Amino acid sequence: EVQLVESGGGLVQPGGSLRLSCAASGFTFEDFAMSWVRQAPGKGPEWVSSISVNGITTYYTDSMKGRVTISRDDAKHMLYLQMNSLNSEDTAVYYCAKHRSSWFNGMDYWGKGTLVTVSS
């Protein structure tokens, strides 16, 4: 059974940083592309970032480019999202998502999410 469990969310002041983690199990983690998706209160899901197998290729949404870094540790089956210079518009539930294959051809599993609240 595929499981994705996010952690690391919480309350942070504007300008602060957080590192989100996603523990993956139930599939061969190193063989799949992975992504982070977020959903702000009252809004639809928004793709944040993606990483290819081996971490060679990464993509970021324009609104977070330069402030966020996606990474993976295949040995630990972990996905990470380092977020810096956070602002109130980054408040959202952040979800870890598995792609259907080694490429970015759609996501088939999501975790339950971790809440990030940016507020003073």
XYZ file of N, CA and C in Angstrom:
360
model
N 0.839 -1.191 0.000
C 0.000 0.000 0.000
C 0.880 1.248 0.000
N 0.606 2.115 -0.935
C 1.359 3.365 -1.024
C 0.960 4.272 0.135
N 1.958 4.794 0.828
C 1.711 5.758 1.895
C 2.677 6.926 1.754
N 2.121 8.114 1.915
C 2.897 9.344 1.902
C 2.492 10.133 3.145
N 3.453 10.406 4.008
C 3.156 11.071 5.277
C 4.001 12.330 5.393
N 3.319 13.471 5.356
C 3.999 14.753 5.442
C 4.184 15.183 6.887
N 5.196 15.985 7.122
C 5.444 16.564 8.445
C 6.249 17.844 8.262
N 6.347 18.597 9.355
C 7.175 19.801 9.332
C 6.413 21.105 9.223
N 5.118 21.030 9.047
C 4.336 22.248 8.979
C 4.197 22.891 10.352
N 3.603 24.076 10.359
C 3.391 24.771 11.628
C 3.197 26.250 11.401
N 3.250 26.990 12.490
C 3.095 28.439 12.460
C 4.475 29.086 12.349
N 4.614 29.971 11.387
C 5.891 30.662 11.184
C 5.613 32.127 10.895
N 6.486 32.987 11.332
C 6.325 34.414 11.092
C 6.717 34.764 9.654
N 6.155 35.828 9.125
C 6.576 36.272 7.779
C 8.081 36.463 7.724
N 8.651 35.972 6.634
C 10.100 36.017 6.485
C 10.806 34.794 7.008
N 10.071 33.933 7.691
C 10.667 32.745 8.286
C 10.817 31.597 7.303
N 11.318 30.483 7.836
C 11.592 29.304 7.011
C 10.990 28.061 7.644
N 10.715 27.098 6.790
C 10.259 25.784 7.236
C 10.813 24.740 6.276
N 11.021 23.561 6.812
C 11.411 22.428 5.969
C 10.357 21.346 6.123
N 9.668 21.071 5.040
C 8.673 20.017 5.033
C 9.319 18.699 4.637
N 8.803 17.621 5.222
C 9.295 16.283 4.899
C 8.137 15.395 4.499
N 8.440 14.404 3.697
C 7.433 13.426 3.281
C 8.080 12.049 3.324
N 7.535 11.198 4.165
C 8.021 9.826 4.271
C 7.198 8.933 3.352
N 7.861 8.272 2.427
C 7.176 7.449 1.434
C 7.393 5.965 1.709
N 6.364 5.161 1.468
C 6.477 3.720 1.626
C 5.477 3.022 0.723
N 5.694 1.731 0.504
C 4.762 0.942 -0.286
C 5.029 0.943 -1.779
N 6.106 1.577 -2.207
C 6.486 1.559 -3.622
C 7.993 1.808 -3.725
N 8.537 1.599 -4.895
C 9.969 1.787 -5.114
C 10.236 3.267 -5.339
N 10.469 3.960 -4.256
C 10.535 5.423 -4.246
C 11.479 5.975 -5.317
N 12.636 5.388 -5.462
C 13.648 5.948 -6.369
C 13.252 5.855 -7.832
N 12.207 5.118 -8.152
C 11.777 4.948 -9.534
C 10.700 5.930 -9.978
N 10.304 6.836 -9.086
C 9.188 7.721 -9.397
C 9.527 9.190 -9.187
N 9.016 10.021 -10.099
C 9.061 11.458 -9.889
C 8.095 11.814 -8.756
N 8.412 12.908 -8.067
C 7.604 13.328 -6.924
C 7.337 14.827 -6.996
N 6.287 15.243 -6.328
C 5.924 16.660 -6.337
C 5.367 17.102 -4.994
N 5.317 18.408 -4.840
C 4.590 19.049 -3.745
C 3.471 19.884 -4.370
N 2.307 19.791 -3.738
C 1.133 20.558 -4.147
C 0.570 21.207 -2.892
N 0.023 22.406 -3.015
C -0.545 23.063 -1.845
C -1.959 23.527 -2.138
N -2.709 23.723 -1.064
C -4.062 24.244 -1.184
C -4.287 25.266 -0.096
N -4.448 26.501 -0.508
C -4.711 27.587 0.430
C -6.183 27.575 0.829
N -6.506 28.164 1.974
C -7.904 28.192 2.428
C -8.818 28.819 1.377
N -9.861 28.113 1.012
C -10.836 28.632 0.075
C -10.412 28.616 -1.376
N -9.267 28.015 -1.680
C -8.773 27.984 -3.050
C -8.547 26.551 -3.511
N -8.335 26.388 -4.795
C -8.073 25.078 -5.352
C -6.623 24.677 -5.185
N -6.307 23.434 -5.490
C -4.930 22.961 -5.392
C -4.000 23.721 -6.339
N -2.779 23.925 -5.897
C -1.774 24.623 -6.687
C -0.481 23.813 -6.656
N 0.011 23.471 -7.819
C 1.290 22.772 -7.903
C 2.399 23.709 -7.419
N 3.341 23.156 -6.630
C 4.439 23.954 -6.073
C 5.777 23.590 -6.709
N 6.084 22.281 -6.728
C 7.416 21.889 -7.180
C 7.428 20.414 -7.531
N 8.340 20.041 -8.418
C 8.506 18.643 -8.805
C 9.984 18.302 -8.904
N 10.264 17.010 -8.721
C 11.636 16.541 -8.821
C 11.639 15.205 -9.543
N 12.595 15.043 -10.431
C 12.691 13.812 -11.205
C 13.376 12.719 -10.387
N 13.391 11.533 -10.936
C 14.182 10.470 -10.328
C 15.637 10.929 -10.285
N 16.341 10.519 -9.285
C 17.737 10.898 -9.053
C 17.909 12.378 -8.727
N 16.824 13.142 -8.694
C 16.906 14.546 -8.330
C 17.598 15.427 -9.351
N 17.740 14.924 -10.576
C 18.492 15.670 -11.596
C 17.737 16.899 -12.075
N 16.441 16.774 -12.202
C 15.620 17.866 -12.743
C 14.609 18.313 -11.700
N 14.520 19.617 -11.511
C 13.547 20.181 -10.582
C 12.784 21.320 -11.259
N 11.561 21.493 -10.840
C 10.709 22.563 -11.352
C 10.046 23.252 -10.172
N 9.771 24.552 -10.352
C 9.145 25.329 -9.291
C 8.088 26.254 -9.877
N 7.036 26.467 -9.107
C 6.057 27.453 -9.518
C 6.685 28.844 -9.427
N 6.281 29.717 -10.310
C 6.895 31.047 -10.370
C 6.774 31.803 -9.051
N 5.666 31.620 -8.350
C 5.430 32.382 -7.123
C 6.382 32.002 -5.991
N 7.031 30.854 -6.110
C 7.938 30.428 -5.055
C 9.385 30.255 -5.540
N 9.606 30.476 -6.814
C 10.947 30.292 -7.367
C 11.950 31.200 -6.656
N 13.081 30.639 -6.264
C 14.084 31.392 -5.533
C 13.905 31.338 -4.031
N 12.757 30.876 -3.585
C 12.479 30.794 -2.144
C 12.322 29.360 -1.665
N 12.265 28.423 -2.601
C 11.972 27.050 -2.220
C 12.922 26.087 -2.934
N 13.269 25.012 -2.251
C 14.133 23.987 -2.830
C 13.555 22.617 -2.537
N 13.339 21.846 -3.579
C 12.869 20.473 -3.428
C 14.068 19.537 -3.494
N 14.010 18.486 -2.692
C 15.091 17.508 -2.716
C 14.541 16.147 -2.302
N 15.340 15.128 -2.547
C 14.929 13.780 -2.173
C 16.126 12.984 -1.689
N 15.841 12.057 -0.780
C 16.843 11.121 -0.287
C 16.311 9.729 -0.590
N 16.782 9.160 -1.672
C 16.251 7.871 -2.095
C 16.580 6.751 -1.106
N 17.698 6.854 -0.432
C 18.072 5.823 0.537
C 17.114 5.794 1.715
N 16.584 6.965 2.071
C 15.664 7.063 3.201
C 14.202 7.104 2.764
N 13.966 7.107 1.468
C 12.597 7.224 0.940
C 11.919 8.495 1.447
N 12.637 9.590 1.355
C 12.151 10.857 1.872
C 12.154 11.934 0.786
N 11.140 12.770 0.831
C 11.042 13.943 -0.023
C 11.012 15.162 0.880
N 11.672 16.247 0.429
C 11.754 17.444 1.260
C 11.366 18.685 0.455
N 10.934 19.702 1.212
C 10.693 21.012 0.624
C 11.192 22.058 1.608
N 12.294 22.696 1.268
C 12.825 23.788 2.084
C 12.211 25.087 1.589
N 11.541 25.788 2.487
C 10.862 27.036 2.122
C 11.430 28.191 2.930
N 11.809 29.250 2.258
C 12.379 30.422 2.899
C 11.580 31.674 2.549
N 11.822 32.725 3.297
C 11.161 34.016 3.045
C 9.655 33.849 2.871
N 9.069 33.135 3.788
C 7.638 32.844 3.687
C 6.793 34.090 3.919
N 5.670 34.156 3.240
C 4.724 35.248 3.436
C 3.319 34.681 3.587
N 2.385 35.550 3.883
C 1.027 35.102 4.201
C 0.388 34.334 3.044
N 0.791 34.627 1.828
C 0.213 33.926 0.675
C 0.696 32.490 0.571
N 1.676 32.122 1.368
C 2.165 30.740 1.390
C 1.380 29.881 2.380
N 0.471 30.495 3.123
C -0.359 29.732 4.051
C -1.218 28.741 3.274
N -1.074 27.467 3.608
C -1.787 26.422 2.874
C -1.500 25.078 3.518
N -2.281 24.098 3.107
C -1.936 22.711 3.404
C -1.045 22.228 2.261
N 0.089 21.660 2.615
C 1.067 21.197 1.627
C 1.018 19.673 1.555
N 0.871 19.186 0.332
C 0.745 17.751 0.092
C 1.933 17.231 -0.709
N 2.369 16.066 -0.328
C 3.364 15.325 -1.081
C 2.603 14.435 -2.072
N 3.107 14.337 -3.298
C 2.406 13.552 -4.306
C 3.378 12.694 -5.107
N 2.947 11.507 -5.417
C 3.727 10.576 -6.239
C 3.232 10.640 -7.688
N 4.158 10.659 -8.624
C 3.770 10.596 -10.040
C 3.570 9.146 -10.473
N 2.943 8.987 -11.649
C 2.611 7.649 -12.139
C 3.833 6.887 -12.628
N 4.908 7.582 -12.897
C 6.099 6.911 -13.417
C 7.329 7.738 -13.087
N 8.400 7.451 -13.765
C 9.632 8.195 -13.553
C 9.565 9.610 -14.137
N 8.564 9.888 -14.936
C 8.415 11.222 -15.526
C 7.188 11.909 -14.946
N 6.971 13.141 -15.355
C 5.925 13.971 -14.756
C 4.623 13.813 -15.538
N 4.059 12.618 -15.478
C 2.886 12.303 -16.285
C 1.647 12.109 -15.438
N 1.472 12.971 -14.460
C 0.281 12.878 -13.631
C 0.585 12.257 -12.288
N -0.175 12.644 -11.287
C 0.033 12.163 -9.923
C -1.067 11.183 -9.562
N -0.676 10.092 -8.872
C -1.684 9.095 -8.544
C -1.891 8.873 -7.052
N -0.991 9.378 -6.225
C -1.169 9.272 -4.775
C -0.743 10.580 -4.109
N -1.501 10.915 -3.055
C -1.199 12.111 -2.264
C -1.217 11.733 -0.785
N -0.463 12.479 0.011
C -0.553 12.310 1.444
C -1.722 13.097 1.997
N -1.836 13.141 3.317
C -2.936 13.865 3.958
C -2.599 15.326 4.191
N -1.343 15.686 3.994
C -0.960 17.084 4.050
C -0.453 17.546 5.399
N 0.270 18.660 5.357
C 0.739 19.310 6.577
C 0.452 20.808 6.437
N -0.092 21.395 7.480
C -0.547 22.776 7.430
C 0.605 23.742 7.720
N 0.773 24.703 6.841
C 1.727 25.784 7.033
C 0.943 27.080 7.191
N 1.152 27.752 8.303
C 0.482 29.025 8.564
C 1.544 30.094 8.746
N 1.483 31.103 7.890
C 2.434 32.207 7.966
C 1.699 33.418 8.524
N 2.061 33.800 9.733
C 1.353 34.878 10.402
C 2.212 35.447 11.527
N 2.025 36.727 11.769
C 2.732 37.358 12.882
C 1.860 37.346 14.137
